[in-house]
Every structure is written in structure tokens, then in C-alpha cells.
XYZ file of C-alpha atoms in Angstrom:
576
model
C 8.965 -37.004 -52.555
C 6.596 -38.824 -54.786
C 2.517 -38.684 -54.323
C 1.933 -42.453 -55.749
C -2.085 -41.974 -54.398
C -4.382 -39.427 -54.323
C -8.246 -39.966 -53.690
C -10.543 -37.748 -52.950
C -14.146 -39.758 -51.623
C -17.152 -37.851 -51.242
C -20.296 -38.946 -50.154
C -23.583 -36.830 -50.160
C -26.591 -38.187 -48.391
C -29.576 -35.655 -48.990
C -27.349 -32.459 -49.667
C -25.478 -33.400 -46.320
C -21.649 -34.036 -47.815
C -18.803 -36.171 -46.024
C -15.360 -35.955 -47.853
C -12.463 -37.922 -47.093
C -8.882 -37.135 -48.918
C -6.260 -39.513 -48.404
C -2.993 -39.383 -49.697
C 0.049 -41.696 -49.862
C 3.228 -40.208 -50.344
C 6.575 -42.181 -50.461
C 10.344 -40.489 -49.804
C 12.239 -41.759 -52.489
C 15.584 -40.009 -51.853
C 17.409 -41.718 -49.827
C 17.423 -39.200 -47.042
C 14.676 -37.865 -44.781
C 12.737 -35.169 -46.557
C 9.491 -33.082 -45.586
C 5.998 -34.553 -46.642
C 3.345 -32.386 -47.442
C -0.178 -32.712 -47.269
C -2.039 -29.495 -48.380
C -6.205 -29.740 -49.138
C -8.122 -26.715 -50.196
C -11.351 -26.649 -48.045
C -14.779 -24.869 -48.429
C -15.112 -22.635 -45.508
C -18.449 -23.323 -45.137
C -17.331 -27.018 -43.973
C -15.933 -28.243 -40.169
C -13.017 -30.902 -40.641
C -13.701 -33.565 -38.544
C -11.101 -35.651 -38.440
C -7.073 -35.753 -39.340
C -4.487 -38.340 -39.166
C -1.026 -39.573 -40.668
C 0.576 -42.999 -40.367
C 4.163 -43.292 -41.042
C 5.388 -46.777 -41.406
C 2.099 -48.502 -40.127
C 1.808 -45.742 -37.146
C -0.824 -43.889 -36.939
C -1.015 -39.844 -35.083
C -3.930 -39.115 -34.813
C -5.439 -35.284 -34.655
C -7.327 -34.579 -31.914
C -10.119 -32.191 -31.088
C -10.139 -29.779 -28.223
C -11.808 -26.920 -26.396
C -9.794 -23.645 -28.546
C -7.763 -22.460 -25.260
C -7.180 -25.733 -23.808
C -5.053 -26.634 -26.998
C -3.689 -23.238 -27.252
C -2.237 -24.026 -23.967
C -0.500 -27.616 -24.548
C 0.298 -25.547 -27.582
C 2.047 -22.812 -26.014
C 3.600 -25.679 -23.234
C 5.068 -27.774 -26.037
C 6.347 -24.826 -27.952
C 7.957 -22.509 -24.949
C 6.763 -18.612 -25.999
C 6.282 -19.566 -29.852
C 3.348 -18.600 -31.325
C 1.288 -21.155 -33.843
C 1.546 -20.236 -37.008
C -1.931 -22.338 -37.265
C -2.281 -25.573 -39.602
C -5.792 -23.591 -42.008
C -5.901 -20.111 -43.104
C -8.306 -18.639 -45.444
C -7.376 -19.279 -49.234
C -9.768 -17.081 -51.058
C -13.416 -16.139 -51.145
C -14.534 -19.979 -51.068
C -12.183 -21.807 -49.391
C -9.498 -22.215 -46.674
C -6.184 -24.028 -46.849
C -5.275 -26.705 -44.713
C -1.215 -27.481 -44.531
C 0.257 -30.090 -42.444
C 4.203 -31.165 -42.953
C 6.187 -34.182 -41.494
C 9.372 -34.886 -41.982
C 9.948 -38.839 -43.635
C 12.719 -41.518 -43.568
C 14.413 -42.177 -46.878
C 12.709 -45.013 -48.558
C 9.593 -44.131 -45.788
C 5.912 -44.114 -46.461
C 3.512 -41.705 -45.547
C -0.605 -41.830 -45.411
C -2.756 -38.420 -44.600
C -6.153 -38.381 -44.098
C -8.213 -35.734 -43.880
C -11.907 -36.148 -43.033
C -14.622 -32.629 -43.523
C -18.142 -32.054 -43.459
C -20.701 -29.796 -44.431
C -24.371 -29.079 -45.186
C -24.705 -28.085 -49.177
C -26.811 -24.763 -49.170
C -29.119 -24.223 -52.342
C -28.335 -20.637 -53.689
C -29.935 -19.701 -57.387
C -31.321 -22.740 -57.687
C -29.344 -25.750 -57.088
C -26.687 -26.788 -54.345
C -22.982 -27.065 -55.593
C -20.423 -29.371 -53.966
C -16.719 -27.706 -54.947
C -13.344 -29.938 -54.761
C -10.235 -28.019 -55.158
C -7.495 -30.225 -57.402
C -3.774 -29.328 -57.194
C -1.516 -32.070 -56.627
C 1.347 -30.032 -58.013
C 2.813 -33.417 -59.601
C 1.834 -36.083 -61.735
C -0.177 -38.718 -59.385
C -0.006 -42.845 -60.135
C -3.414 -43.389 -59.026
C -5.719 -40.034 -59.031
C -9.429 -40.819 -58.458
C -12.111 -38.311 -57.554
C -15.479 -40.580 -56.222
C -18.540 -38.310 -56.197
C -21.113 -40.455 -54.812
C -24.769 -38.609 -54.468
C -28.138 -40.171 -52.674
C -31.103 -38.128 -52.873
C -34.148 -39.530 -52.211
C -36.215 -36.867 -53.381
C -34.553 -37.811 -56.877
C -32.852 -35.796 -59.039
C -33.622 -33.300 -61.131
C -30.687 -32.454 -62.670
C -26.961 -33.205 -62.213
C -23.760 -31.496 -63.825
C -20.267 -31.574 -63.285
C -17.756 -28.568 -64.481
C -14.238 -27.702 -64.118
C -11.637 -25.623 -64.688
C -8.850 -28.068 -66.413
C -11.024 -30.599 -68.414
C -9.298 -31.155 -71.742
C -10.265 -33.949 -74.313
C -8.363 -36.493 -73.129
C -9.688 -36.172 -69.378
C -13.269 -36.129 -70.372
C -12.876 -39.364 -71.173
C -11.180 -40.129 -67.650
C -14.515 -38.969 -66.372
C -17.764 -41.186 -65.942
C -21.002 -40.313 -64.597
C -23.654 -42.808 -63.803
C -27.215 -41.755 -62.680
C -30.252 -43.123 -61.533
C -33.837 -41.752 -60.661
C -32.492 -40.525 -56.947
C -28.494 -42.111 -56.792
C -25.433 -40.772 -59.033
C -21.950 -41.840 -59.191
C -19.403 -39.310 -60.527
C -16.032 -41.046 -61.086
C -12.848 -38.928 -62.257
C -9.486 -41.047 -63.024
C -7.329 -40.048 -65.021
C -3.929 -42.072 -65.923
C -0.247 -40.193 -65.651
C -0.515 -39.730 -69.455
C -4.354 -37.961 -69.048
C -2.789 -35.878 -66.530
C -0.026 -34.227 -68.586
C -0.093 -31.242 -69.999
C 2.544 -32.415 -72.640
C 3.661 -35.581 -73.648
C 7.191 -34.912 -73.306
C 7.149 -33.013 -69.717
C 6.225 -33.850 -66.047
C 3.493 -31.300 -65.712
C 0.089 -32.026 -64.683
C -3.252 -29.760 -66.102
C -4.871 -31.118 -62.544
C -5.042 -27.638 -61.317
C -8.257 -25.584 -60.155
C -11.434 -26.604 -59.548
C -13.395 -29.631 -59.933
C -17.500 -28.723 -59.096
C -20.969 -30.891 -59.295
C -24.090 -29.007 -59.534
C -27.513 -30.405 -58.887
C -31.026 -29.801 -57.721
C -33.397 -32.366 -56.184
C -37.496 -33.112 -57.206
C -39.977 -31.421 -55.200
C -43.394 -32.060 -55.816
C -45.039 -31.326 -51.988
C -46.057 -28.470 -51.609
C -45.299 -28.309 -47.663
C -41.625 -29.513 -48.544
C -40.079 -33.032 -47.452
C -38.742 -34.403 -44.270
C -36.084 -37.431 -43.960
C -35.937 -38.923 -40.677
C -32.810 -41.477 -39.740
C -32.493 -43.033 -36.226
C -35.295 -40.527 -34.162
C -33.209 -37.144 -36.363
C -35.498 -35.493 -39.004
C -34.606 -32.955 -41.235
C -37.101 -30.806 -43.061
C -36.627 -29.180 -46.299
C -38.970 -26.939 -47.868
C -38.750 -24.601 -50.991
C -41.531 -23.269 -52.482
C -41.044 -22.124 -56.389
C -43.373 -20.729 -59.033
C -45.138 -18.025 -56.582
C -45.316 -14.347 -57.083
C -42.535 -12.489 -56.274
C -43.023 -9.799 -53.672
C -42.014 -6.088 -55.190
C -39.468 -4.882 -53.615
C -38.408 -1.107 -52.050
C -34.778 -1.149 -52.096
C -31.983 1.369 -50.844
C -28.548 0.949 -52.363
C -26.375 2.536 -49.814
C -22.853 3.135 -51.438
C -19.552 4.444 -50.109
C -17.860 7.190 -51.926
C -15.631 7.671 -50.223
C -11.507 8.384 -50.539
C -10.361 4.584 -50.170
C -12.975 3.693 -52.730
C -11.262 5.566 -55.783
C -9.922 3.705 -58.712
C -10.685 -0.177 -59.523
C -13.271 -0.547 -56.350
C -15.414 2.131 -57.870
C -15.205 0.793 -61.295
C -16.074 -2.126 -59.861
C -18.954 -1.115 -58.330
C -20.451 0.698 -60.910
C -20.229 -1.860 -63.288
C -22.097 -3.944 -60.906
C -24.536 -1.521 -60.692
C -25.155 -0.905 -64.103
C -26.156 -4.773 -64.193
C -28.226 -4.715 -61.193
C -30.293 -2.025 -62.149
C -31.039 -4.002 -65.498
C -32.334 -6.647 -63.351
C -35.033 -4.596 -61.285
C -38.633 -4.862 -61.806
C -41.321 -2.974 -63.007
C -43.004 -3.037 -59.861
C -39.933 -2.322 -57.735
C -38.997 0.758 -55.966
C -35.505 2.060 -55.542
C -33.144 4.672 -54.451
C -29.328 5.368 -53.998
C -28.011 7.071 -51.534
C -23.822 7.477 -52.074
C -21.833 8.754 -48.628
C -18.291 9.735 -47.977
C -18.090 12.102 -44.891
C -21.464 13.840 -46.445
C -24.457 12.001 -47.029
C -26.169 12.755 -50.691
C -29.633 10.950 -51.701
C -29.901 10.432 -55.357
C -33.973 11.025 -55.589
C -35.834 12.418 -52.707
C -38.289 9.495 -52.381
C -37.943 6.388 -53.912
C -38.983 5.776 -57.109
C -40.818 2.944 -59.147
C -37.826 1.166 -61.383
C -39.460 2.252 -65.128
C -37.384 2.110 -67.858
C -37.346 6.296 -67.725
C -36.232 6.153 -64.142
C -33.441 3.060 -64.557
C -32.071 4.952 -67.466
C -31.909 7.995 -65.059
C -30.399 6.063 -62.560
C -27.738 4.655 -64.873
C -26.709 7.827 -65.850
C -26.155 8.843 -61.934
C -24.104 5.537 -61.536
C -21.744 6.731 -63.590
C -20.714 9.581 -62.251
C -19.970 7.778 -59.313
C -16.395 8.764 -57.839
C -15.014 8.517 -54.985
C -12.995 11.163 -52.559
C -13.666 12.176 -48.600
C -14.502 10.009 -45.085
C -16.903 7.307 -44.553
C -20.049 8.516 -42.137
C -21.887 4.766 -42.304
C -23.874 6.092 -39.662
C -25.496 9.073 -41.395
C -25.785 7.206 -44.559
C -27.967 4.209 -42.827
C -30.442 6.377 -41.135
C -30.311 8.458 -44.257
C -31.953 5.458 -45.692
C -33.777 4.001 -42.848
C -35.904 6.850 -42.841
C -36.135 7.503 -46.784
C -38.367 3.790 -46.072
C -40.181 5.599 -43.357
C -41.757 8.440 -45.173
C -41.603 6.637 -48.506
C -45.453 7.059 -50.256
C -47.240 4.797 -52.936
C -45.119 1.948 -52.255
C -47.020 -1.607 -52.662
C -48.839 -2.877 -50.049
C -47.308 -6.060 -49.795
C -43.820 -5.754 -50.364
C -40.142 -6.132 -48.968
C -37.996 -3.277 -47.863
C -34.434 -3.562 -48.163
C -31.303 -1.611 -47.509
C -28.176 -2.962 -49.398
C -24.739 -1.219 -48.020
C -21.446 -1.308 -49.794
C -18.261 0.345 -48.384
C -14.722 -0.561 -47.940
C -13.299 1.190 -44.490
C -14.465 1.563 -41.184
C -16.552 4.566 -40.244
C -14.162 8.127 -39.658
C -17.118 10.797 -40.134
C -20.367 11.220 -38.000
C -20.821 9.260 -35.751
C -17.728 6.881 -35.359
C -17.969 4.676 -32.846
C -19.436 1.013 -33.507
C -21.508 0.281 -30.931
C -23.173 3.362 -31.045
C -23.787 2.998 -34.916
C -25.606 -0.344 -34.106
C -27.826 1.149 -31.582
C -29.108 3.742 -33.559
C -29.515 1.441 -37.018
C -31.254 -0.826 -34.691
C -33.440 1.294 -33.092
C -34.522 3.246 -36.598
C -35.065 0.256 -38.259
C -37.038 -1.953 -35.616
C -37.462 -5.159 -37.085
C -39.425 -3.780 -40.103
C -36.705 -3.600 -43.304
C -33.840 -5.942 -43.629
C -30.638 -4.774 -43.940
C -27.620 -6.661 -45.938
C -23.980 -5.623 -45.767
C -21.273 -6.103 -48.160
C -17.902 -5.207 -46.941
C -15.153 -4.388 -49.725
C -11.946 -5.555 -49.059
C -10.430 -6.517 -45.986
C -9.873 -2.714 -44.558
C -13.540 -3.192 -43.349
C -14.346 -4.260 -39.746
C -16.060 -7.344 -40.926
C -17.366 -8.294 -37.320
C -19.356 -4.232 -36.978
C -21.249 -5.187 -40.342
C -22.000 -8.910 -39.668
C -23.182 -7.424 -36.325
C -25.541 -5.203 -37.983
C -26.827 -7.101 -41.121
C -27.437 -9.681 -38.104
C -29.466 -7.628 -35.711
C -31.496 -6.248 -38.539
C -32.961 -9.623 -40.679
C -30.320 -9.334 -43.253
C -26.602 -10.871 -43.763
C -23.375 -9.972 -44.460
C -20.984 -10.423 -47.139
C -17.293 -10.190 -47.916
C -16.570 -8.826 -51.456
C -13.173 -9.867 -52.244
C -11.132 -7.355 -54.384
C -9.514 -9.181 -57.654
C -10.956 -9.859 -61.363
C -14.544 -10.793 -60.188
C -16.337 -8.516 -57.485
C -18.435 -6.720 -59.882
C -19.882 -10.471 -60.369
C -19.693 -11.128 -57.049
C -22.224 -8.177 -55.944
C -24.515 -9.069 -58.844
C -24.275 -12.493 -57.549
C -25.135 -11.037 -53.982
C -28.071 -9.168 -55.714
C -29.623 -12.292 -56.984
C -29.382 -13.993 -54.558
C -31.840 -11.487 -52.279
C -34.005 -10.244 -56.027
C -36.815 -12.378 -55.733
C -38.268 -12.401 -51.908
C -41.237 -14.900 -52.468
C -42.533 -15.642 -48.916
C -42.539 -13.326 -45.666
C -42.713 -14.417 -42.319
C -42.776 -18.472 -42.448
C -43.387 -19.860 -39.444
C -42.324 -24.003 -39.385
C -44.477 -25.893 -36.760
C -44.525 -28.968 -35.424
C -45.980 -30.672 -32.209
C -43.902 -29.216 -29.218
C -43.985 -32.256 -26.675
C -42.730 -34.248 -29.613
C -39.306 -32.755 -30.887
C -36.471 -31.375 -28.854
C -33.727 -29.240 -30.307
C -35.372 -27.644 -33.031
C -32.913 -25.337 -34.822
C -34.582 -21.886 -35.943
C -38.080 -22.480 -37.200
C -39.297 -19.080 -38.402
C -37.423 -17.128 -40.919
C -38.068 -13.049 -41.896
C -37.703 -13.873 -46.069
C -37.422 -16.725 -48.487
C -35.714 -16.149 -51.644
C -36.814 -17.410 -54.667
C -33.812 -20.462 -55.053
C -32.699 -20.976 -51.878
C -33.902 -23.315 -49.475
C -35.178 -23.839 -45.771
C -33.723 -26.062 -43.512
C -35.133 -27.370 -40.088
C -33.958 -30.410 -38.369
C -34.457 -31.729 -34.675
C -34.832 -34.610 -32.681
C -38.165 -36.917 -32.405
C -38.976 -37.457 -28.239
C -40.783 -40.576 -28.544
C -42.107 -42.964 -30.430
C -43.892 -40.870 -32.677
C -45.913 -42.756 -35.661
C -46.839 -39.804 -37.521
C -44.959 -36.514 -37.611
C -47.149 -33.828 -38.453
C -45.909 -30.018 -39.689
C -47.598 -26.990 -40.250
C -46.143 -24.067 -42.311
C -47.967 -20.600 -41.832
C -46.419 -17.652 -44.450
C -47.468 -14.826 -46.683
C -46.959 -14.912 -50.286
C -47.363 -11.687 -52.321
C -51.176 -12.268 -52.995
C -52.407 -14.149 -50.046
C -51.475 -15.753 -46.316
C -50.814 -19.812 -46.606
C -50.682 -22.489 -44.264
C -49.532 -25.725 -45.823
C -49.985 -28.669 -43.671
C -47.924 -32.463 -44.369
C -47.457 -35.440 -41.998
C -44.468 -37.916 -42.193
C -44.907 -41.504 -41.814
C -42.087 -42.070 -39.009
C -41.247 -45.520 -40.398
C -41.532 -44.908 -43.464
C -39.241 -42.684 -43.680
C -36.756 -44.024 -41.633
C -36.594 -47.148 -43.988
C -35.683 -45.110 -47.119
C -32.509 -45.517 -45.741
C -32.123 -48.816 -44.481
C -30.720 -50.243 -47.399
C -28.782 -47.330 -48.275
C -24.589 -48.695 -48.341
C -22.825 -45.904 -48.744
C -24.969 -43.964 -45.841
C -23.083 -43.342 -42.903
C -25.800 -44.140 -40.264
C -26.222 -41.419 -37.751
C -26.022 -38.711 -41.145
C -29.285 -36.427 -40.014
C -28.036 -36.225 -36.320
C -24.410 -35.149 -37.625
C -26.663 -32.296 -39.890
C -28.477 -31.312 -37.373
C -25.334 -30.833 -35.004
C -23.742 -29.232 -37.697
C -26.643 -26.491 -38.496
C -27.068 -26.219 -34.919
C -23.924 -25.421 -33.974
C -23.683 -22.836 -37.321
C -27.120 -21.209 -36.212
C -25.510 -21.004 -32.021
C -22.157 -19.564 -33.614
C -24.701 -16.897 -35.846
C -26.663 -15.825 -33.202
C -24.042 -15.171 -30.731
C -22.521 -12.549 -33.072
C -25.566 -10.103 -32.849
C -26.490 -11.326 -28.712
C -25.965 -9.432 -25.625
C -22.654 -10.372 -23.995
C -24.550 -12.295 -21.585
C -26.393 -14.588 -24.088
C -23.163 -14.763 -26.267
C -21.344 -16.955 -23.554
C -24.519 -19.177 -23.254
C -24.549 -20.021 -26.797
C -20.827 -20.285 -27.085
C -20.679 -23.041 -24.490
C -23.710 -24.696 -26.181
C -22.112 -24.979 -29.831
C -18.740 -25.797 -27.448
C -20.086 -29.010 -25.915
C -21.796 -30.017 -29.687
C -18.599 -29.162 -31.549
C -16.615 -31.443 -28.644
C -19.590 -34.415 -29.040
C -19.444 -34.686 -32.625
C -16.116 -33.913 -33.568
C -15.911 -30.629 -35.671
C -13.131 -28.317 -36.183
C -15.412 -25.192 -35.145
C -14.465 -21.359 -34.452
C -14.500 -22.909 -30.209
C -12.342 -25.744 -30.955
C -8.832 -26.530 -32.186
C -7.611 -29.962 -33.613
C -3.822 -30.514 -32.007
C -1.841 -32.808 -34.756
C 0.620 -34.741 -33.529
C 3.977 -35.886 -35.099
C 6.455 -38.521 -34.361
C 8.207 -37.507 -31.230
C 11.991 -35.759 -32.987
C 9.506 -33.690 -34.674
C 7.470 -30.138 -33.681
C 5.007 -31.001 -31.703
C 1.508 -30.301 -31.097
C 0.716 -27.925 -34.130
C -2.977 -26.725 -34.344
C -5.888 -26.385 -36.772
C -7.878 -23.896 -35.892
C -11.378 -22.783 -37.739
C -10.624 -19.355 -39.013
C -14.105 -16.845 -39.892
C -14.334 -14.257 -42.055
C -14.034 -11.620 -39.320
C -10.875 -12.843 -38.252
């Protein structure tokens, strides 16, 4: 079975990314043989379309309501159950597998179409593409193709495999707001050794950038009556924060997870500042506060906290419960903390609650009810013993998110990558407005905290024939309460991408779908049951209009007709 083409074709139109990989594989043994097409996936992304041709004839995947596939599933394949097509890979991304069996002599074309929305974290937005054709490929081409009209600031491309001879396979051409990354390496660029058939294509291939921003009240695109608004502020104050590291100690904890976590520790407390306030307060089935307030993060007390961190070690149960409202009301009673600043509580642990109070729902009511809408609260969960879905729930409910540390080499990175991330709260409280008879199907328009780095993102659609779009932005910054006004030029805008060719037209109504759906999917997770079907059958019916593989839907593939039919690829989540 011989891969004679591999391309992978990415398009990004304003950090919105469309990626198609087609491969051509030809059987030349001269019996049938199984064809495989495997692409690694970011899980942030919905695939969006799949389909082989054998011979000239095409099957196409398609897209269905989740339990209306399951069912022709469960028809076609009497009391078998699907081992699914995508499963999750690793902390990034999720493997797609799909196998056919091929004539001798045969041909065989997969496609495999995904989209998502790049996010900005620390500063710039990062498109990954996972390389590992496993054999040497005739005709290997990776076409980055990037259109932001904004402009670019910066652009860089990185990977894990580049040797000499493929940096010169690789070209990169770059204007004020376009840039064309093109990676092709010949068989002989792709071999690890002259003499042998192995290929260095293996890991990961990434471009990093960051757009221009000069207004202040962001910038807003707007393509066929779809706008999308995109606003990060930089250079403000950064608010101090009051922070509560909440850290199981517990039994399941001991040995490389504690390590891990104290090394992390160590790091983040380098990074706190002067004007911050922290505590630590370290739980297995009893609940221990380091300080008994919280204190301001001077070099005395950061040395003094080191020194606590590593003693760290781990033996006993896991009462989450106690430990939260252990912290919740540490916050409370806390004295002499800034006047404007952010309170956060950042929990770690690595099993599911077995001391206190242990049932789930009850744990949520109470950390709901003691913390009332006034501290955020982020959850990491170590490992997969956790019950990822109780601390999504939570971080949810309470203006915070949640976060699956994955246990190999890097999770000590990974939670000071989680720290910085949340370090440097800039605004509070921003409030996006625009004229309410004029735009329908806003997606969420006020936001608890921006983060220094990140970005927000609002899109909807224009009602009617709207010349001028004005927006209003109302937040607090550490030293004072803005309101930034801007007003879009409706044609205007919409003519920065007339004469755009590699645009596929209808690109801010597929965003807007796409962060739509995300936000419906997000919210549901912390609603009352009632609500939760509501917003299920409202990111349904968008996931079935525009085509995206989605937690709701399945895509059924089918094969020629000797073959298993009617396998399905399914969206998996982190909760399972």
C-alpha cells in the first residue's frame, strides 16, 4: 500500500482556519489490501466533511443527529457496538481512523475536511498540523495560506522534525496582511538516511502569529450581513490579584503527581506579584490552610511559601468540598486586600471526592452558594481518575474554567502554562454593546475577566441594511471604568473581502455558527436540566445546518457495499 500524495491545505481567513487533507493511496500488491487514512485533529476543531473515492466513486460521510446514526448504526451492525471512527490522541488532539479495504492495482482518495476558530492564548494564536505519514510520500506538500486584514504582526513557523535539508523544502512568503507558508519536501528531504526507507516526517508541524491592533475599541469584519468583533486591549494595568491555590494531598497524589506539582509551584510562585495576595490551602480527608489570612506575595513571604511547597506529600481521602469552602471563605474575611482586584481560587486534585461531603451535586450547591458570583473559580483535574464533568460543572457555574492536566513528561509545564494564562486579569466586567433592533444572534457579549493575551470574540448577524454599525464597550481597568466607543462602515468592510481568492465566502457566518454552537454546548454543562435540553436542540439544529461533527451529531461513513458498513465519527469531549 503506497501513499503516492499527501497534502495538507489550510486556509485561515481572520484567525477562522479551514483544513482540508487529502490523500491518494494506491494498492500495489496485486491483491486487495486495507487502506488507511489516519489524521491527527485539534480537539478544539468540528470536521466537517469526509469522503473516499475508490476507482472514480465517491462515499461520501454524512452528518446526522448522534442517536439517529447510532441507530442505522446499530441496524447495519446487528448488537455490535461502534468502536467509533475519532478518539482522543493526547492533550491537543484527537485521532481520526478510517480503513477500506482496496482492489489490487486499485486507487484510493480520502478527504477529510475540519474547522475551527484559532483562540489567542499568551499572546498570539497557533494553528498546529500533526505530520506522520509513517512512509516516504511522492508528493508531500503542507499549504499554509493566512489572510488577516488587520495585518500581521508577526509570523513563525516551528516543528518538531526540521533538519537542514527540509528547511530548505520550506518557503514562507509574507505580505503586510497575507502569508503563504509552503512545506515540500522531495522523497530524498524526507529520509532520515540515505540508504533506508524511513521518513523524519513525524510530530508536529505549528505556525504562530499575532495580528496589528491599533483601535482601541478592537476591530470588526463583516462578510455577507455576519460580523465578527475582536477586541484585545494590551498595555493596561494589571489588576492585583488574591489568589487561593487549593491542592490535593491526598493518597492517589503520592509519587510523580506530587513532584509534579510542586515543581510547578515552585515556578508559579516566582511569577507572583508584589502587589498580589496568596494562600494555599492543601486537603486530603482533612483540610489544612497554610497562613491564616492571605498574605501579600513579598519576597519574605514567597520564600516562606516555597519552603511549605516542599514539604508537600501526599497520603489520606480527598474532601473537595471542605477544601473549597475552606477557601471561599478565607476570601470572605480576608483584610487589607486591594480595592480593585481579582479573587481567584485555583483547585488541583486527581480523584473524585471520598471525605466530607461526597456527593456531587451537593458539592456544587454549596461552592455555588458560598461563592455567589463574586471570585472565580478554575479547576484543573489530574489525570483521568477525576470526574472531569463535576469540575467543568463547577469552574462553569462559578466564572472560571476547567482544565485537564495530562500525566506524562510535561504537566508541571502544563499548570504553569494554566497559571499564565489567568496571571494578568486586565479588565473586569466588559460589557460589548451594540444596537439591539439591529443584530440577531449575538453570541455572549459580556465576559467576568480579560486576560492579558487572550482575546474577545463576538460575532452575530446584521438585521437590515445597516450603513453604520456602531459598538460600545463599557469595562473596568485597574485604575479607572472605560467605555470605548467605534462604528464600522458596513460596506466598507464587507469589501475588504471582495477580492479576497482564497476566501471561502460565507467564512464569518460558518465562525459565528461555530462559536455559537461551542458557547450553547458550554453553557448547557453548568444549566438546569430544563435549559440544558433547550440549548442542546439549539446547537443540534446549527451543527445539522452547517455541517459540523459536534458532541450532538455523528458523521456515518460509508464503504463500498462487501465492506462494514455504516461506521461512525463521533465528537468525543474531554469528560467523556
Amino acid at each position: 500500500i503506497e501513499i503516492y500524495s499527501l497534502h495538507v491545505d489550510c486556509k485561515v481567513t481572520s484567525r477562522f482556519a479551514h483544513t482540508v487533507i487529502t490523500s491518494r493511496i494506491v494498492n500495489r500488491a496485486n491483491e486487495s489490501r486495507e487502506a488507511t487514512f489516519e489524521v491527527e485533529l485539534p480537539k478544539t476543531a468540528f470536521i466537517t466533511n469526509f469522503s473516499m473515492s475508490i476507482d472514480g466513486k465517491v462515499y461520501p460521510g454524512v452528518i446526522k443527529e448522534k442517536a439517529a446514526a447510532q441507530k442505522e448504526y446499530d441496524a447495519a451492525v446487528s448488537g455490535g457496538q461502534s468502536a467509533g471512527l475519532v478518539k482522543i490522541r493526547d492533550r491537543k488532539l484527537e485521532l481520526f481512523h478510517v480503513s477500506v479495504s482496496i482492489a489490487a492495482a486499485s486507487k484510493v482518495t480520502f478527504e477529510l475536511t475540519y474547522e475551527e476558530l484559532l483562540k489567542r492564548q499568551l499572546g498570539k494564536f497557533e494553528l498546529l498540523i500533526k505530520v506522520r505519514p509513517k512512509q516516504l510520500v511522492k508528493h508531500f506538500q503542507i499549504d499554509v495560506h493566512i489572510f488577516e486584514p488587520q495585518g500581521i504582526r508577526f509570523l513563525e513557523t516551528d516543528s518538531t522534525f526540521m533538519t537542514n535539508e527540509l528547511t530548505e523544502a520550506l518557503t514562507k512568503v509574507q505580505n503586510e496582511t497575507k502569508a503563504h507558508i509552503l512545506f515540500k519536501p522531495t522523497v530524498d528531504q524526507q529520509k532520515v538516511d540515505p540508504e533506508l526507507d524511513e521518513t523524519l516526517l513525524n510530530g508536529d508541524f505549528v505556525v504562530r502569529y499575532d495580528v496589528k491592533r491599533e483601535a482601541t475599541a478592537g476591530d470588526i469584519q463583516i462578510v455577507n450581513g455576519y460580523f465578527v468583533h475582536y477586541f484585545a486591549p494590551s498595555e493596561m494595568p494589571v489588576f492585583p490579584k488574591n489568589v487561593i491555590f487549593v491542592i490535593d494531598r491526598s493518597g492517589s497524589m503520592a509519587g510523580r503527581k506530587i513532584e509534579q506539582t510542586r515543581d510547578a509551584l515552585l515556578k508559579i510562585l516566582q511569577d507572583l506579584r508584589p502587589e498580589d495576595h496568596f494562600s494555599f490551602i492543601t486537603f486530603s480527608n482533612r483540610v489544612v490552610e497554610w497562613k491564616s489570612s492571605l498574605l501579600p506575595a513579598t519576597e519574605e513571604n514567597v520564600a516562606s511559601a516555597a519552603a511549605f511547597v516542599q514539604t508537600l506529600s501526599a497520603r489520606g481521602g480527598t474532601d473537595i468540598n471542605g477544601a473549597l469552602l475552606t477557601a471561599v471563605g478565607a476570601l470572605g474575611k480576608a483584610e487589607n486586600l486591594p480595592e480593585r482586584s481579582v479573587s481567584m481560587v485555583i483547585l488541583l486534585t486527581d480523584g473524585q471526592p471520598t471525605s466530607g461531603e461526597t456527593n456531587v451535586e451537593e458539592i456544587q450547591e454549596n461552592i455555588q452558594k458560598a461563592i455567589n458570583g463574586k471570585y472565580a473559580l478554575f479547576c484543573l483535574g489530574f489525570g483521568f481518575d477525576v470526574s472531569y464533568k463535576f469540575l467543568e460543572k463547577m469552574a462553569l457555574s462559578n466564572g472560571g474554567i476547567a482544565r485537564r492536566i495530562y500525566e506524562n513528561a510535561d504537566a508541571a509545564l502544563q499548570l504553569q502554562g494554566f497559571y499564565q494564562e489567568v496571571a494578568t486579569p486586565i479588565l473586569m466586567k466588559i460589557e460589548m454593546q451594540y444596537p439591539e433592533n439591529a443584530i440577531e444572534g449575538l453570541t455572549k457579549n459580556s465576559f467576568t475577566l480579560f486576560f492579558e493575551g487572550s482575546e474577545i470574540v463576538v460575532s452575530g448577524k446584521i438585521r437590515n441594511e445597516l450603513d453604520l454599525l456602531p459598538v460600545e464597550i463599557k469595562a473596568q481597568s485597574h485604575t479607572s471604568d472605560l467605555t470605548l466607543k467605534e462604528e464600522a462602515n458596513v460596506q466598507e468592510k464587507e469589501q475588504i473581502f471582495q477580492d479576497q481568492r482564497y476566501i471561502f465566502g460565507n467564512f464569518i457566518e460558518r465562525l459565528w455558527a461555530y462559536l455559537t454552537i461551542q458557547q450553547l454546548l458550554e453553557k448547557a454543562i453548568s444549566a438546569p436540566e430544563e435549559d440544558q435540553k433547550a440549548l442542546e436542540a439549539q446547537a443540534l439544529e446549527l451543527s445539522l445546518q452547517y455541517s459540523f461533527v459536534t458532541p450532538l451529531t455523528s458523521m456515518v461513513v460509508t464503504k463500498p457495499a462487501d465492506q462494514q458498513q455504516g461506521e461512525l465519527a463521533n465528537k468525543p469531549t474531554e469528560a467523556g
